[in-house]
CSV table of C-alpha atoms in Angstrom, one decimal:
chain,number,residue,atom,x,y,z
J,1,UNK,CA,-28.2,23.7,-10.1
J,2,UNK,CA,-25.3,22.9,-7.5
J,3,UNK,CA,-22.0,22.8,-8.0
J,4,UNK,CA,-22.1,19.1,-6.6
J,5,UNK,CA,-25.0,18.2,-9.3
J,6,UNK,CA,-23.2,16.1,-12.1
J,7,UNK,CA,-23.0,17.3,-15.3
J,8,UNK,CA,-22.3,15.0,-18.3
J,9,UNK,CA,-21.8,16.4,-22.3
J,10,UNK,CA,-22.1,14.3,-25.4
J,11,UNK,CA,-22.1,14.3,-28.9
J,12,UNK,CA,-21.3,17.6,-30.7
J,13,UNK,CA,-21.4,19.7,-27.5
J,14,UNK,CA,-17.7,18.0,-26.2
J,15,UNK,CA,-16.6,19.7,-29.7
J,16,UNK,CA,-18.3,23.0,-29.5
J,17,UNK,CA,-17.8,23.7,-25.7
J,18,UNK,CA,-14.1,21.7,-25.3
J,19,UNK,CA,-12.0,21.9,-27.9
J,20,UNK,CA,-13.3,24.1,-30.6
J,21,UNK,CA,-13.0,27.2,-28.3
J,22,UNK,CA,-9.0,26.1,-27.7
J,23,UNK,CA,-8.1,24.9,-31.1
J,24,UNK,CA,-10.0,26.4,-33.6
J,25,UNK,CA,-10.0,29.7,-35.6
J,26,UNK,CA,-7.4,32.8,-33.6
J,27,UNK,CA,-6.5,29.9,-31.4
J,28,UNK,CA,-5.4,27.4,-34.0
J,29,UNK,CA,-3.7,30.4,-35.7
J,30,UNK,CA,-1.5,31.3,-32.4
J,31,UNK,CA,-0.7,27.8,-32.2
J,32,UNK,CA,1.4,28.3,-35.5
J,33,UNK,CA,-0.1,24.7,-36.8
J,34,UNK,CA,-3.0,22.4,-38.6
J,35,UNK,CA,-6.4,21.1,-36.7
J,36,UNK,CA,-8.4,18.6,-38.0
J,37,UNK,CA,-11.7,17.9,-36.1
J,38,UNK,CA,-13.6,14.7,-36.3
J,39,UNK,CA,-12.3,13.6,-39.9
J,40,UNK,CA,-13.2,9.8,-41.0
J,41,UNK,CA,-11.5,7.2,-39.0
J,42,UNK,CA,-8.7,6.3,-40.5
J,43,UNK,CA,-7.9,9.6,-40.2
J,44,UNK,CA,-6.0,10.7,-43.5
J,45,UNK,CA,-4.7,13.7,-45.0
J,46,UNK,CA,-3.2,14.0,-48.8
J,47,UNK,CA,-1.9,16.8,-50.5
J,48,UNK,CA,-1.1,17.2,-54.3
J,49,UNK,CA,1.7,18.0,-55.8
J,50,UNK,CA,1.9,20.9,-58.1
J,51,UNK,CA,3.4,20.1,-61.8
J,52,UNK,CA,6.3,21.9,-62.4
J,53,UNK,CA,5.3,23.1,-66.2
J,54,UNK,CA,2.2,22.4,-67.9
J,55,UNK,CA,3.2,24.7,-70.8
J,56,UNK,CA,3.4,22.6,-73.9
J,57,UNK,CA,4.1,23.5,-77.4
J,58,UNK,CA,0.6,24.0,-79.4
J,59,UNK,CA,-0.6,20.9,-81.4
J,60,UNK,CA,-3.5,18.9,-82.0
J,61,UNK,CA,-4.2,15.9,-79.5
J,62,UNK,CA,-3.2,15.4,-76.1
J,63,UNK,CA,0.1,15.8,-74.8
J,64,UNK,CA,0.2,16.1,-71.1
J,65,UNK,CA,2.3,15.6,-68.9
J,66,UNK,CA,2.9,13.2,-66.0
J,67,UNK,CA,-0.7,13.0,-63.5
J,68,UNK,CA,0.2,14.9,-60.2
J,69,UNK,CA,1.0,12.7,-57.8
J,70,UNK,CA,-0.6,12.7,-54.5
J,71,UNK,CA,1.6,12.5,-50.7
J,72,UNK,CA,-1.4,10.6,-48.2
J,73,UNK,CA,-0.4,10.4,-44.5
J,74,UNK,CA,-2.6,8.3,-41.8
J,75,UNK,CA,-2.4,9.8,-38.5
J,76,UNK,CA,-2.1,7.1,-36.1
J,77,UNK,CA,-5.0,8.6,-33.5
J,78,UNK,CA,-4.9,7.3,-29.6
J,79,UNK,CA,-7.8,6.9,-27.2
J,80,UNK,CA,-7.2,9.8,-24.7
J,81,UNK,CA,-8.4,10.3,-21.0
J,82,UNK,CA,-8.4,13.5,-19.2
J,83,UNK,CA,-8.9,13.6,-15.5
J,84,UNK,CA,-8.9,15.6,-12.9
J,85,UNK,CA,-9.9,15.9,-9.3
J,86,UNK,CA,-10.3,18.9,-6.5
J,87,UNK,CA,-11.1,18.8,-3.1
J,88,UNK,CA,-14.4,20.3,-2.5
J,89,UNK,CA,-13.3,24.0,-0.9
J,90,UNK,CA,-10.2,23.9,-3.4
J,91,UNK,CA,-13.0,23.2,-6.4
J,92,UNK,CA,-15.5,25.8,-5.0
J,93,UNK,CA,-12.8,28.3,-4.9
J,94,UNK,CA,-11.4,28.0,-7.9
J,95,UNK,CA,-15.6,28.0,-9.7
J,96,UNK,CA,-16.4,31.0,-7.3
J,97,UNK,CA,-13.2,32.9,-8.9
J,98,UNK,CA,-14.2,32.8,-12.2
J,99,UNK,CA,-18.0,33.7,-11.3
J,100,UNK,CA,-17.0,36.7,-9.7
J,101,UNK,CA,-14.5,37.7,-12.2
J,102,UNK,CA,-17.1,38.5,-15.1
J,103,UNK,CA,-18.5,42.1,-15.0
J,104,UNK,CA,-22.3,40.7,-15.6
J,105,UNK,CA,-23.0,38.2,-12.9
J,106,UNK,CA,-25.4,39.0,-9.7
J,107,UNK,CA,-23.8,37.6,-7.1
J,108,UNK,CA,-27.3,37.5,-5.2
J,109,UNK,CA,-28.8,34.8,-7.4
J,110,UNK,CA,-26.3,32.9,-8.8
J,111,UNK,CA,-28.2,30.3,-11.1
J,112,UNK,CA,-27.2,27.2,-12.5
J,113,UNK,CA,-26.1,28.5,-16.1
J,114,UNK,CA,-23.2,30.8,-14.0
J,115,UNK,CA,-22.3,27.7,-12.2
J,116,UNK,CA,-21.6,25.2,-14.8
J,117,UNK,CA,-20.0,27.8,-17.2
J,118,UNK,CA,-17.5,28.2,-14.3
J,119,UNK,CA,-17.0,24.5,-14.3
J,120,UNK,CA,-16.8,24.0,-17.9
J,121,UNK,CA,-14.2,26.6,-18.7
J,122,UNK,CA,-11.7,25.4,-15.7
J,123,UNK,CA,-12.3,21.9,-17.4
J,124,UNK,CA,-11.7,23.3,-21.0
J,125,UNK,CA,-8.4,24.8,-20.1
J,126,UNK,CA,-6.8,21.9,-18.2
J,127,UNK,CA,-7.8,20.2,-21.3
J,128,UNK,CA,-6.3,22.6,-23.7
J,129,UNK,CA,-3.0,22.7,-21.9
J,130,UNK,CA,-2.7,19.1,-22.2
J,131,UNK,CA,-3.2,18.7,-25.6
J,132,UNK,CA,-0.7,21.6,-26.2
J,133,UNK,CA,1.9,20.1,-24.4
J,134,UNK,CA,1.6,16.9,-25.4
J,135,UNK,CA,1.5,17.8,-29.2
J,136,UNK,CA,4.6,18.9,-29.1
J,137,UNK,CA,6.3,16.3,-26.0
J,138,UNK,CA,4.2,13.3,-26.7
J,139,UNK,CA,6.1,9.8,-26.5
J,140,UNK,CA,4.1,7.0,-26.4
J,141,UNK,CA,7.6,5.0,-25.5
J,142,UNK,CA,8.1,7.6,-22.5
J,143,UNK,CA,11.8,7.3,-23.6
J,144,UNK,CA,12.4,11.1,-24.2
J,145,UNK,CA,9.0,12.8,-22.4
J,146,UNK,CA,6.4,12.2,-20.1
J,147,UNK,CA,3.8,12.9,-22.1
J,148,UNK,CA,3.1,9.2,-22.8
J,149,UNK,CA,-0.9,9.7,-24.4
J,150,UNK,CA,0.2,10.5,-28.4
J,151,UNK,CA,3.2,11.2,-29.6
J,152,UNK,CA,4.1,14.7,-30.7
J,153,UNK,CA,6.1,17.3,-33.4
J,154,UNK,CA,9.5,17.3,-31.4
J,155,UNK,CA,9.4,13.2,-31.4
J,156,UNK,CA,8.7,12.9,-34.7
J,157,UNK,CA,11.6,15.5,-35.7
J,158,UNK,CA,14.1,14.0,-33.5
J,159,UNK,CA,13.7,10.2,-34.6
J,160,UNK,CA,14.0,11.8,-38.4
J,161,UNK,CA,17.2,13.4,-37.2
J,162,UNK,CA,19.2,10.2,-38.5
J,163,UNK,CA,16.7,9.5,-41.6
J,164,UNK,CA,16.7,13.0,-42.6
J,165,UNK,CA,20.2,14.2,-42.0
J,166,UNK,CA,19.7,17.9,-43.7
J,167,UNK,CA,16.8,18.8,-41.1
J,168,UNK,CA,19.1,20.1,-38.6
J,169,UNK,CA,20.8,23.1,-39.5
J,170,UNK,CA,23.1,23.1,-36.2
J,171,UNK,CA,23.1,23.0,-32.2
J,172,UNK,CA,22.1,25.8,-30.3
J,173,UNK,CA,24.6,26.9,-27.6
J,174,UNK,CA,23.7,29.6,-24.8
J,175,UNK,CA,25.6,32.3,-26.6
J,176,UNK,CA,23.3,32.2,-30.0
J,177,UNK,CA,21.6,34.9,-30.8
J,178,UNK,CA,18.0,34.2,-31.9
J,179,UNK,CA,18.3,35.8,-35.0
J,180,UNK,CA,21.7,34.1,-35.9
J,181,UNK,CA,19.7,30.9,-35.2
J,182,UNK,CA,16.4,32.0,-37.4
J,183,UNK,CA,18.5,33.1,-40.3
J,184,UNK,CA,20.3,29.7,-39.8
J,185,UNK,CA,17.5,27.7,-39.9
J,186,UNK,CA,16.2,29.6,-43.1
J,187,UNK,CA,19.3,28.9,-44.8
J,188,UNK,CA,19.1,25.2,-43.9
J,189,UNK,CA,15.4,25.4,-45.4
J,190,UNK,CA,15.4,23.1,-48.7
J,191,UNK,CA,14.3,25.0,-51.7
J,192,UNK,CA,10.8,23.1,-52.0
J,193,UNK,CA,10.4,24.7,-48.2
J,194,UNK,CA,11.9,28.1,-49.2
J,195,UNK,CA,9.6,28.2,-52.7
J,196,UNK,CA,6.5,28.0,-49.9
J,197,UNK,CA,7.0,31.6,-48.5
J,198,UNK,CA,5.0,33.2,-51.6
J,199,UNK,CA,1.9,31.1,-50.2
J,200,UNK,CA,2.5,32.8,-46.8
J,201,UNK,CA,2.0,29.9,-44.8
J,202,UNK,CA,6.0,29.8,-43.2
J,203,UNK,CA,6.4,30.6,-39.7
J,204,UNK,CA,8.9,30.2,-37.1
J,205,UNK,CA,8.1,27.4,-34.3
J,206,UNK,CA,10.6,28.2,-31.2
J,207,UNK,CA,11.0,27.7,-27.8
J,208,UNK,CA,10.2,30.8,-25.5
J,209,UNK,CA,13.8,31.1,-25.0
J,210,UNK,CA,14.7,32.3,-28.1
J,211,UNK,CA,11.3,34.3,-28.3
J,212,UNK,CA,12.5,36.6,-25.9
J,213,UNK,CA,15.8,36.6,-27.0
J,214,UNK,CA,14.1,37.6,-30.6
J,215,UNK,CA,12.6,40.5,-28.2
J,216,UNK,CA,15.3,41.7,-26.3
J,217,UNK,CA,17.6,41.8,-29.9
J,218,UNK,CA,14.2,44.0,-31.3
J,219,UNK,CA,14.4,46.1,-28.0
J,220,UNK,CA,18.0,46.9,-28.9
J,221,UNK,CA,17.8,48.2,-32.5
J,222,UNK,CA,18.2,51.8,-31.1
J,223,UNK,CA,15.4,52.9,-34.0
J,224,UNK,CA,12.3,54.7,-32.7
J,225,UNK,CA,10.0,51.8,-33.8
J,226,UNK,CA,12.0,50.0,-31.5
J,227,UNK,CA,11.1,52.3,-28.5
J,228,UNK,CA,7.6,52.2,-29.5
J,229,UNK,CA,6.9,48.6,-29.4
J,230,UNK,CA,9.1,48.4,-26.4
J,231,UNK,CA,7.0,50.8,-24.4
J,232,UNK,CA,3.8,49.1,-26.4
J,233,UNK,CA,4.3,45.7,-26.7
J,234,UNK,CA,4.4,43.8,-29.8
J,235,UNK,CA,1.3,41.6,-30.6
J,236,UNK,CA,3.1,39.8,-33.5
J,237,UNK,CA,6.6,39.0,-34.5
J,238,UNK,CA,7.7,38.4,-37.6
J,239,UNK,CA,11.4,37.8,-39.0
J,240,UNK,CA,11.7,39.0,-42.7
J,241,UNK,CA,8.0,38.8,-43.1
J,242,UNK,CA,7.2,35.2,-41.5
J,243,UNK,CA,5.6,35.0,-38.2
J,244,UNK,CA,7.7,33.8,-35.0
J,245,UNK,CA,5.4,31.5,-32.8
J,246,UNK,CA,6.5,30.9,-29.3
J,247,UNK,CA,5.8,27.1,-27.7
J,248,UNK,CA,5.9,27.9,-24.4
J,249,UNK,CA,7.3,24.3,-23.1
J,250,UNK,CA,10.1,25.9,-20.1
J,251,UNK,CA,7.8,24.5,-17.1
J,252,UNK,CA,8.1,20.9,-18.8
J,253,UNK,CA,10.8,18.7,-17.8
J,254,UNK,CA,12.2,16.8,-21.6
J,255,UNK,CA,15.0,15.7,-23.2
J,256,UNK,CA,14.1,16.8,-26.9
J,257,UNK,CA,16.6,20.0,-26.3
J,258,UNK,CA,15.4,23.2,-24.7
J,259,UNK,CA,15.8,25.7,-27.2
J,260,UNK,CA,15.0,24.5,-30.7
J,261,UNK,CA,13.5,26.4,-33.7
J,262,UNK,CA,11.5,25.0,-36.3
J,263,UNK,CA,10.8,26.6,-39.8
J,264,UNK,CA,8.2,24.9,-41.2
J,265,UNK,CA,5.1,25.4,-43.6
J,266,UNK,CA,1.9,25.8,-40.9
J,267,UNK,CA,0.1,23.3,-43.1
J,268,UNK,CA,2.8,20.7,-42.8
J,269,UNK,CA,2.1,19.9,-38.6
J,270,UNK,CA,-1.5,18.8,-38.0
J,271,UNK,CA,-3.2,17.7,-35.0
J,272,UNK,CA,-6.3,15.6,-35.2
J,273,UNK,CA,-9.1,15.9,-32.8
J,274,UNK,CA,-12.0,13.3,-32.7
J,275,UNK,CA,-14.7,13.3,-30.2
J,276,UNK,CA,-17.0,11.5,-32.2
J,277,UNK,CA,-15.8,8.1,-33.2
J,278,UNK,CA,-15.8,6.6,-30.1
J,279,UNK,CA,-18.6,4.9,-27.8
J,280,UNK,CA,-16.9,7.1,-24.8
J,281,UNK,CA,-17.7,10.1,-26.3
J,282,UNK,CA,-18.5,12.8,-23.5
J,283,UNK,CA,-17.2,14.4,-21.0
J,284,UNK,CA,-18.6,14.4,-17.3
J,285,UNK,CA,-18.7,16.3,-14.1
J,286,UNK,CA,-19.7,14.9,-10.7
J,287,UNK,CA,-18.9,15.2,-7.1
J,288,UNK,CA,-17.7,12.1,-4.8
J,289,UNK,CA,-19.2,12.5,-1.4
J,290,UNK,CA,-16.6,10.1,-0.2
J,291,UNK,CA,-13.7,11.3,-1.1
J,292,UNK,CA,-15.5,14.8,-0.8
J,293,UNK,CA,-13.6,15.7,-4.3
J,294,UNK,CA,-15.3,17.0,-7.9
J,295,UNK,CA,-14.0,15.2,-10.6
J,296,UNK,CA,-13.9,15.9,-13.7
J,297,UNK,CA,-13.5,12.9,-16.8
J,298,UNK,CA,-13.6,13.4,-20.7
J,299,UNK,CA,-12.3,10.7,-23.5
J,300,UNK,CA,-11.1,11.6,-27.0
J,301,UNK,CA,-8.9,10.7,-29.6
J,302,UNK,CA,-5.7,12.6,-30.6
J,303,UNK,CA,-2.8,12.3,-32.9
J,304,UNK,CA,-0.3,14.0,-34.5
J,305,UNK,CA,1.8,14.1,-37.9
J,306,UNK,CA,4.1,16.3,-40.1
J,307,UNK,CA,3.1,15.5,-43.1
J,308,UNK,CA,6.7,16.0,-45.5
J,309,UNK,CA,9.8,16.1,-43.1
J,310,UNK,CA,11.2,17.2,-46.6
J,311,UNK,CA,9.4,20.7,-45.3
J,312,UNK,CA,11.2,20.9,-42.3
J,313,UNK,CA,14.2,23.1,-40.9
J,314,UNK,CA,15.1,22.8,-37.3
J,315,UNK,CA,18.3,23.7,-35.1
J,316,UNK,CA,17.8,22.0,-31.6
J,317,UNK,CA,19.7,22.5,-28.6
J,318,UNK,CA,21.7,19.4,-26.9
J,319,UNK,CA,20.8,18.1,-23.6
């Protein structure tokens, strides 16, 4: 197999080898939210509400109380295109790297399995990034982002700013400290969203900003744990028990605020994935000899929703 030979993937193999990898299992769970893969078009989610007391005083027939009553959300999902395209020596370059970077390959017969794993995984990333991003810039109106595919978390936070006036706890200056602003946001948090943390499903969405503000305030405890994980590293964060996620958006030009953090339950923000409900399902590989570029092509459907806005606490910078 040649690196010019096209390669084409359909049905359950765009899943497994594209997106499952990215958004599924430790990855879904660094991404701080909910992934839904290939669910029934409409795609719907509903969660039931708990009653608050089912304890009734002993006696003989029924006496119940009200049926719980069930929240449904459709997420609107959007036909997606991914594309990209390299010149030839830029493409074989970047394949070549990642071929010679695992420990296991014999560079003196390089066969066709090397080759298109090469290929697959550059493709899988530039996918992944762009679903990341767009998650959480998406605006199909292209009024506040670029990211004009589906729209994403910070959209749908910032058109509920007027509807839901108690989801901003306040604006984030420069001189905020990041735990001031966490501790904030937590006191902001609606007692239905506070009630949550016993299920252990709360965390911390913020911007990378205040992540390594959160660090450098760590680092200056003066406590020997504190020169520890300062020498070491830290592989989680928490902030009185709940995990801080970063969303690493700084490279991205927006207007939803840079800084911003988001207390929500992990639950509550889902992205839907489909690869399967469409005619276009597949993604495909294939070098143009006349442009003397390899392109690359898949098509999907994405979408995004918080399901209860009721479950959100945020404080968001001004632009």
């Amino acid at each position: 197999m040649l690196i010019e030979n096209p390669k084409t993937y359909k049905g359950n193999e765009v899943e497994t080898i594209f997106f499952r990898p990215s958004f599924c299992g430790k990855s879904a769970e660094e991404l701080g939210i909910r992934v839904l893969y290939n669910m029934p078009m409409p795609t719907t989610v509903q969660v039931w509400s708990k009653p608050d007391n089912v304890l009734q005083t002993f006696a003989s027939g029924w006496s119940g109380g009200k049926n719980a009553t069930k929240l449904q959300k459709t997420i609107n999902m959007h036909k997606v295109k991914a594309e990209t395209a390299f010149s030839a020596d830029d493409y074989f370059s970047m394949v070549f790297e990642k071929i010679t970077g695992s420990a296991d390959v014999n560079m003196g017969d390089l066969t066709g399995t090397e080759l298109e794993k090469a290929e697959t995984e550059l493709f899988r990333q530039a996918i992944a990034e762009g679903v990341r991003a767009t998650m959480w810039l998406g605006d199909t109106d292209g009024v506040i982002s670029s990211f004009k595919t589906f729209n994403g978390f910070l959209k749908a936070i910032h058109d509920a700013i007027d509807s839901e006036p108690d989801i901003i706890a306040e604006n984030i200056s420069s001189s905020n400290g990041a735990i001031d602003v966490m501790q904030a946001t937590w006191n902001n948090a609606t007692a239905d969203l506070k009630a949550l943390r016993s299920e252990e499903n709360l965390v911390y969405l913020v911007s990378s900003d205040l992540y390594n503000k959160y660090i450098e305030e760590l680092d200056a405890k003066g406590t020997d744990s504190a020169y520890r994980e300062s020498i070491d590293g830290r592989s989680v964060l928490l902030y009185h028990g709940i995990p801080v996620v970063e969303v690493p958006l700084s490279k991205y030009v927006h207007n939803y605020g840079n800084s911003f953090c988001i207390l929500t339950d992990r639950r509550n923000f889902v992205l839907a994935l489909n690869t399967a409900d469409i005619p276009e399902n597949e993604v495909r590989m294939w070098y143009n000899p006349d442009e003397m570029e390899n392109r690359q092509r898949a098509v999907f459907l994405a979408g995004t929703e918080i399901l209860d806005l009721k479950l959100v606490s945020a404080s968001i910078s001004e632009n």
